[in-house]
Amino acid sequence: FSSAVIVNSGTTSKNTYTSIMASEQKEVVVGIDIGSESTKVVLGSNLGCEIVRNEVGGHTTPTAISFSHKLRQIGQTANLKTKNGAIQINRLLAGEMEETGKDSFQEFYQFSMNTSDSGVVVSNLDYNGSTETSFGASALLAMLLGKIQSNVQATLKRITGEVGDISSISVEYAISVGPNMTDACKAEIMDAIYAIGMEHAYLVESSEAYASCYQRKFPEHLAGGSDNAILIVDMGKTQTSVAVLGSPASSTEGENAEEEAKEEKIEDAEATATPTKPLILSSKRSKALGAGLVDIRFFEHFQSANPALSSVKKSARAGQRLLDGSQKLKHLLSQLADGAVTVENVGENDTDLKLKASRQTLSELCQEDASALTELVAGVLKEANVTKLFAVEVVGGGCRIPFVKDVILGAVKDMGVTTLSFSFDDTSAALGAALVGEDDAINANPKQTITEASEQQTQLRAAEQAMSALDQDMQVRADTMNKIEAHVLEMRSAKHSKHGALLPSTMDAYLDDVENWIFSEEADDASKDDVVAKLEATIKETSEMAKDYLEALQKEKDAKDREMEAEAKKAQEEREGEPDGEEDDHDNRRLPKKRRMEIVMKNKAEANELFGDGNYKFAAARYTKALSHCAKFVDLSPDDIEEVNGVKLSLNLNLALAYTKLQNPDQALRVCNEAIAIDENSPKALYRRASIYYEKKNWDAANKDVKKAIEVAPEDKAIKKLQDRIEAQMKRQKLKEKKMAQKMFG
């Protein structure tokens, strides 16, 4: 690393991928950091340390799961505000929460949970036909890791698609965990790993991950000297980790046998690691100190100060809105000395409430938390036995809070550091874990693979496999339902097409029946196979009803293909016989305006002729050529500019129509946008773009354009007819949404 931790969010060199695919080992280590709010995943250095994105392209995956009917909504798709799911899954593991009654975060959980000797169980979940479904922490973590594994596989397929098959790549997973994690917690993580079939996975303490990350980032800082110790403070949503890293010379000389033994260990580390690996002098973690506590302090402050909020329950919807407002206020005060936010529907009779606070108020409310952080940092520094620091690296959202920065600087004020360093980002723990896994020299701990599964692990895997199979069925079912809707819409639109008159009058009634079925209880209860059968039956029935229409379409397509083939041959012959001359597309001569206009109009006339004969492809090429010459006018007067813009407007409108005939709506839309850029009030341009939006089923955009077109040309019958069609579709869409709402809320 040079000046920043290298985590690529874009593309990586193809040579990097080619190299790994050509190697014998073809191994990739994937680093995972499971945070309370989100999980970060990074590929190892042999794949450019690329961030593994979630299914919608985000850099992180929410550490949450929700359930709906037979669906598991994991990570990005999870509903974070529901009792039918779980958030902060990492905190449900054994020993990761404070005792019941002492854990401030637990009071805000909307889901039901029970704690016993066997661990935490999330209960009363509505899933797969039962309202009393329960899952243990290992099962929930397995669901999350399964989604992570799927995202990793998708990323590997994308980046190695041109040079190999990912089945030949051995993937190892290095999971970053906090200091002082219990053995029971580690066992639950390994249970989850086994459940989803992660064949090679192991745990890496976060301080070790940060040490490896720092080693690669600043190797020169670890070359020696007693002042080279580094303090790392990581404050996340619900917990804070603190560690001191030092070079071999960062420990003071020992005064007893224990200190001498430590020095020998340091010397051994220095001799075997190249470049020098930082020694972890001390590391500690608070499992109940995090940035989320600030939100809770604000919540409690506003609730006690405002009688209207006294009855608001922490786990209720109003309580969640008040907590969200407190979080927004915290973020605001990270930038401003004073701030205010409005929380909707939280006061008496669901009135809105304005929350105001200052940084001074924030510091006063969080004195207890500031003391806890001071004690945590001081304890780590004392255990590390260092009196001077080279740098203080801070990471995590909590370290952006003003009073947190002040506390950290206050704790190290006599240790030679006056500023905080933000060299790490929120993916550094995941990246460091991957680097630990890659370095055999420093990865002395055996990888925790499971050779013989317990009965519980076997049951977990069987349950996860069954749920994964159900997920696949539900995805196929959802895709098929979408295909049914799309087919219905396509057949409704067909009656407005050239051969629409060939459709029978009974078609609309049949399509109404299909659409009513989509929103019926019968459809809700239908299995994947039932829905697939419905699609097949719908296509078969509409194909029989629209037999004459479909035959006409096919004949037209065949004729067009023959014409295009003949015209392509004719055009090629014309190009071969056409001498080089003034109409060359690369003609950049400063021609007089009159001469250049002659060339433009000649191309336009030829394009119109080709269009009239149905040769839309070659007409489009000629219109495009005419437009290219329009860009070559020079020294134009204001009147000349107006004339040229008029020609360009006409050419763009004709070109858009040609693209529409060629069934290329994206290009047609692009050209319409260019026409409207020339004249935003052109009724033809607005009508044409509205027509394209209609075909693309963007009813709102189509309606907006057609309304504006009618304002300009109120007597235009074609525009009025298009408006009627758009309004009919919008009415149908609203009816569909109403039925959907009735189905959801009863």
PDB file of C-alpha atoms in Angstrom, residues 233-323:
ATOM      1  CA  VAL A 233      -9.773   2.580  18.351  1.00  0.00           C
ATOM      2  CA  ASP A 234     -12.709   1.031  16.483  1.00  0.00           C
ATOM      3  CA  MET A 235     -16.127   2.247  17.656  1.00  0.00           C
ATOM      4  CA  GLY A 236     -19.013   0.670  15.801  1.00  0.00           C
ATOM      5  CA  LYS A 237     -22.763   0.750  16.364  1.00  0.00           C
ATOM      6  CA  THR A 238     -22.863  -1.388  19.511  1.00  0.00           C
ATOM      7  CA  GLN A 239     -19.296  -2.176  20.566  1.00  0.00           C
ATOM      8  CA  THR A 240     -15.813  -0.679  20.757  1.00  0.00           C
ATOM      9  CA  SER A 241     -12.465  -2.406  20.321  1.00  0.00           C
ATOM     10  CA  VAL A 242      -9.126  -0.896  21.315  1.00  0.00           C
ATOM     11  CA  ALA A 243      -5.681  -2.306  20.545  1.00  0.00           C
ATOM     12  CA  VAL A 244      -2.058  -1.242  20.808  1.00  0.00           C
ATOM     13  CA  LEU A 245       0.310  -2.408  18.095  1.00  0.00           C
ATOM     14  CA  GLY A 246       4.054  -2.117  18.471  1.00  0.00           C
ATOM     15  CA  SER A 247       7.249  -2.853  16.615  1.00  0.00           C
ATOM     16  CA  PRO A 248       9.773  -5.206  18.234  1.00  0.00           C
ATOM     17  CA  ALA A 249      11.483  -2.259  19.918  1.00  0.00           C
ATOM     18  CA  SER A 250       8.251  -0.732  21.238  1.00  0.00           C
ATOM     19  CA  SER A 251       8.307  -2.661  24.510  1.00  0.00           C
ATOM     20  CA  THR A 252      10.450  -1.346  27.381  1.00  0.00           C
ATOM     21  CA  GLU A 253      13.281  -3.496  28.704  1.00  0.00           C
ATOM     22  CA  GLY A 254      12.074  -6.167  31.104  1.00  0.00           C
ATOM     23  CA  GLU A 255      12.776  -6.167  34.768  1.00  0.00           C
ATOM     24  CA  ASN A 256      11.732  -9.740  35.424  1.00  0.00           C
ATOM     25  CA  ALA A 257      11.481 -13.118  33.734  1.00  0.00           C
ATOM     26  CA  GLU A 258       8.055 -12.396  32.284  1.00  0.00           C
ATOM     27  CA  GLU A 259       9.301  -9.239  30.553  1.00  0.00           C
ATOM     28  CA  GLU A 260      12.386 -11.060  29.240  1.00  0.00           C
ATOM     29  CA  ALA A 261      10.185 -13.769  27.785  1.00  0.00           C
ATOM     30  CA  LYS A 262       8.092 -11.113  26.067  1.00  0.00           C
ATOM     31  CA  GLU A 263      11.229  -9.577  24.554  1.00  0.00           C
ATOM     32  CA  GLU A 264      12.352 -12.968  23.240  1.00  0.00           C
ATOM     33  CA  LYS A 265       8.944 -13.384  21.595  1.00  0.00           C
ATOM     34  CA  ILE A 266       9.288  -9.955  20.013  1.00  0.00           C
ATOM     35  CA  GLU A 267      12.760 -10.809  18.689  1.00  0.00           C
ATOM     36  CA  ASP A 268      11.443 -14.046  17.204  1.00  0.00           C
ATOM     37  CA  ALA A 269       8.636 -12.161  15.497  1.00  0.00           C
ATOM     38  CA  GLU A 270      11.101  -9.638  14.099  1.00  0.00           C
ATOM     39  CA  ALA A 271      13.352 -12.357  12.749  1.00  0.00           C
ATOM     40  CA  THR A 272      10.613 -14.292  10.959  1.00  0.00           C
ATOM     41  CA  ALA A 273       8.356 -11.544   9.561  1.00  0.00           C
ATOM     42  CA  THR A 274       9.342  -9.513   6.533  1.00  0.00           C
ATOM     43  CA  PRO A 275       8.397  -6.727   6.556  1.00  0.00           C
ATOM     44  CA  THR A 276       8.090  -6.534  10.346  1.00  0.00           C
ATOM     45  CA  LYS A 277       4.656  -7.558  11.568  1.00  0.00           C
ATOM     46  CA  PRO A 278       3.276  -5.334  14.350  1.00  0.00           C
ATOM     47  CA  LEU A 279       3.138  -7.044  17.698  1.00  0.00           C
ATOM     48  CA  ILE A 280      -0.237  -6.907  19.432  1.00  0.00           C
ATOM     49  CA  LEU A 281       0.766  -5.518  22.816  1.00  0.00           C
ATOM     50  CA  SER A 282      -2.782  -5.334  24.153  1.00  0.00           C
ATOM     51  CA  SER A 283      -6.392  -5.504  22.958  1.00  0.00           C
ATOM     52  CA  LYS A 284      -9.734  -5.176  24.690  1.00  0.00           C
ATOM     53  CA  ARG A 285     -13.362  -4.797  23.728  1.00  0.00           C
ATOM     54  CA  SER A 286     -16.482  -3.336  25.301  1.00  0.00           C
ATOM     55  CA  LYS A 287     -19.559  -5.192  24.071  1.00  0.00           C
ATOM     56  CA  ALA A 288     -21.995  -2.475  25.169  1.00  0.00           C
ATOM     57  CA  LEU A 289     -20.210   0.748  24.238  1.00  0.00           C
ATOM     58  CA  GLY A 290     -20.921   2.038  20.746  1.00  0.00           C
ATOM     59  CA  ALA A 291     -22.201   4.930  18.665  1.00  0.00           C
ATOM     60  CA  GLY A 292     -25.736   3.605  19.076  1.00  0.00           C
ATOM     61  CA  LEU A 293     -25.598   4.484  22.773  1.00  0.00           C
ATOM     62  CA  VAL A 294     -25.590   8.170  21.813  1.00  0.00           C
ATOM     63  CA  ASP A 295     -28.902   7.660  20.006  1.00  0.00           C
ATOM     64  CA  ILE A 296     -30.288   5.995  23.134  1.00  0.00           C
ATOM     65  CA  ARG A 297     -29.084   8.842  25.375  1.00  0.00           C
ATOM     66  CA  PHE A 298     -30.889  11.337  23.140  1.00  0.00           C
ATOM     67  CA  PHE A 299     -33.990   9.123  23.117  1.00  0.00           C
ATOM     68  CA  GLU A 300     -34.092   8.984  26.914  1.00  0.00           C
ATOM     69  CA  HIS A 301     -33.385  12.718  27.203  1.00  0.00           C
ATOM     70  CA  PHE A 302     -36.231  13.766  24.890  1.00  0.00           C
ATOM     71  CA  GLN A 303     -38.609  11.237  26.413  1.00  0.00           C
ATOM     72  CA  SER A 304     -37.979  12.532  29.941  1.00  0.00           C
ATOM     73  CA  ALA A 305     -38.131  16.189  28.871  1.00  0.00           C
ATOM     74  CA  ASN A 306     -41.376  15.869  26.895  1.00  0.00           C
ATOM     75  CA  PRO A 307     -44.457  14.476  28.697  1.00  0.00           C
ATOM     76  CA  ALA A 308     -46.072  13.646  25.350  1.00  0.00           C
ATOM     77  CA  LEU A 309     -43.358  11.024  24.798  1.00  0.00           C
ATOM     78  CA  SER A 310     -43.602   9.356  28.185  1.00  0.00           C
ATOM     79  CA  SER A 311     -45.844   6.563  26.894  1.00  0.00           C
ATOM     80  CA  VAL A 312     -43.765   5.829  23.802  1.00  0.00           C
ATOM     81  CA  LYS A 313     -42.466   2.253  23.938  1.00  0.00           C
ATOM     82  CA  LYS A 314     -38.920   1.689  22.761  1.00  0.00           C
ATOM     83  CA  SER A 315     -39.789  -1.280  20.571  1.00  0.00           C
ATOM     84  CA  ALA A 316     -42.964   0.262  19.107  1.00  0.00           C
ATOM     85  CA  ARG A 317     -43.107   2.082  15.782  1.00  0.00           C
ATOM     86  CA  ALA A 318     -43.206   5.498  17.431  1.00  0.00           C
ATOM     87  CA  GLY A 319     -40.204   4.527  19.540  1.00  0.00           C
ATOM     88  CA  GLN A 320     -38.293   3.454  16.448  1.00  0.00           C
ATOM     89  CA  ARG A 321     -39.091   6.768  14.752  1.00  0.00           C
ATOM     90  CA  LEU A 322     -37.864   8.678  17.803  1.00  0.00           C
ATOM     91  CA  LEU A 323     -34.674   6.592  17.854  1.00  0.00           C
TER      92      LEU A 323
END
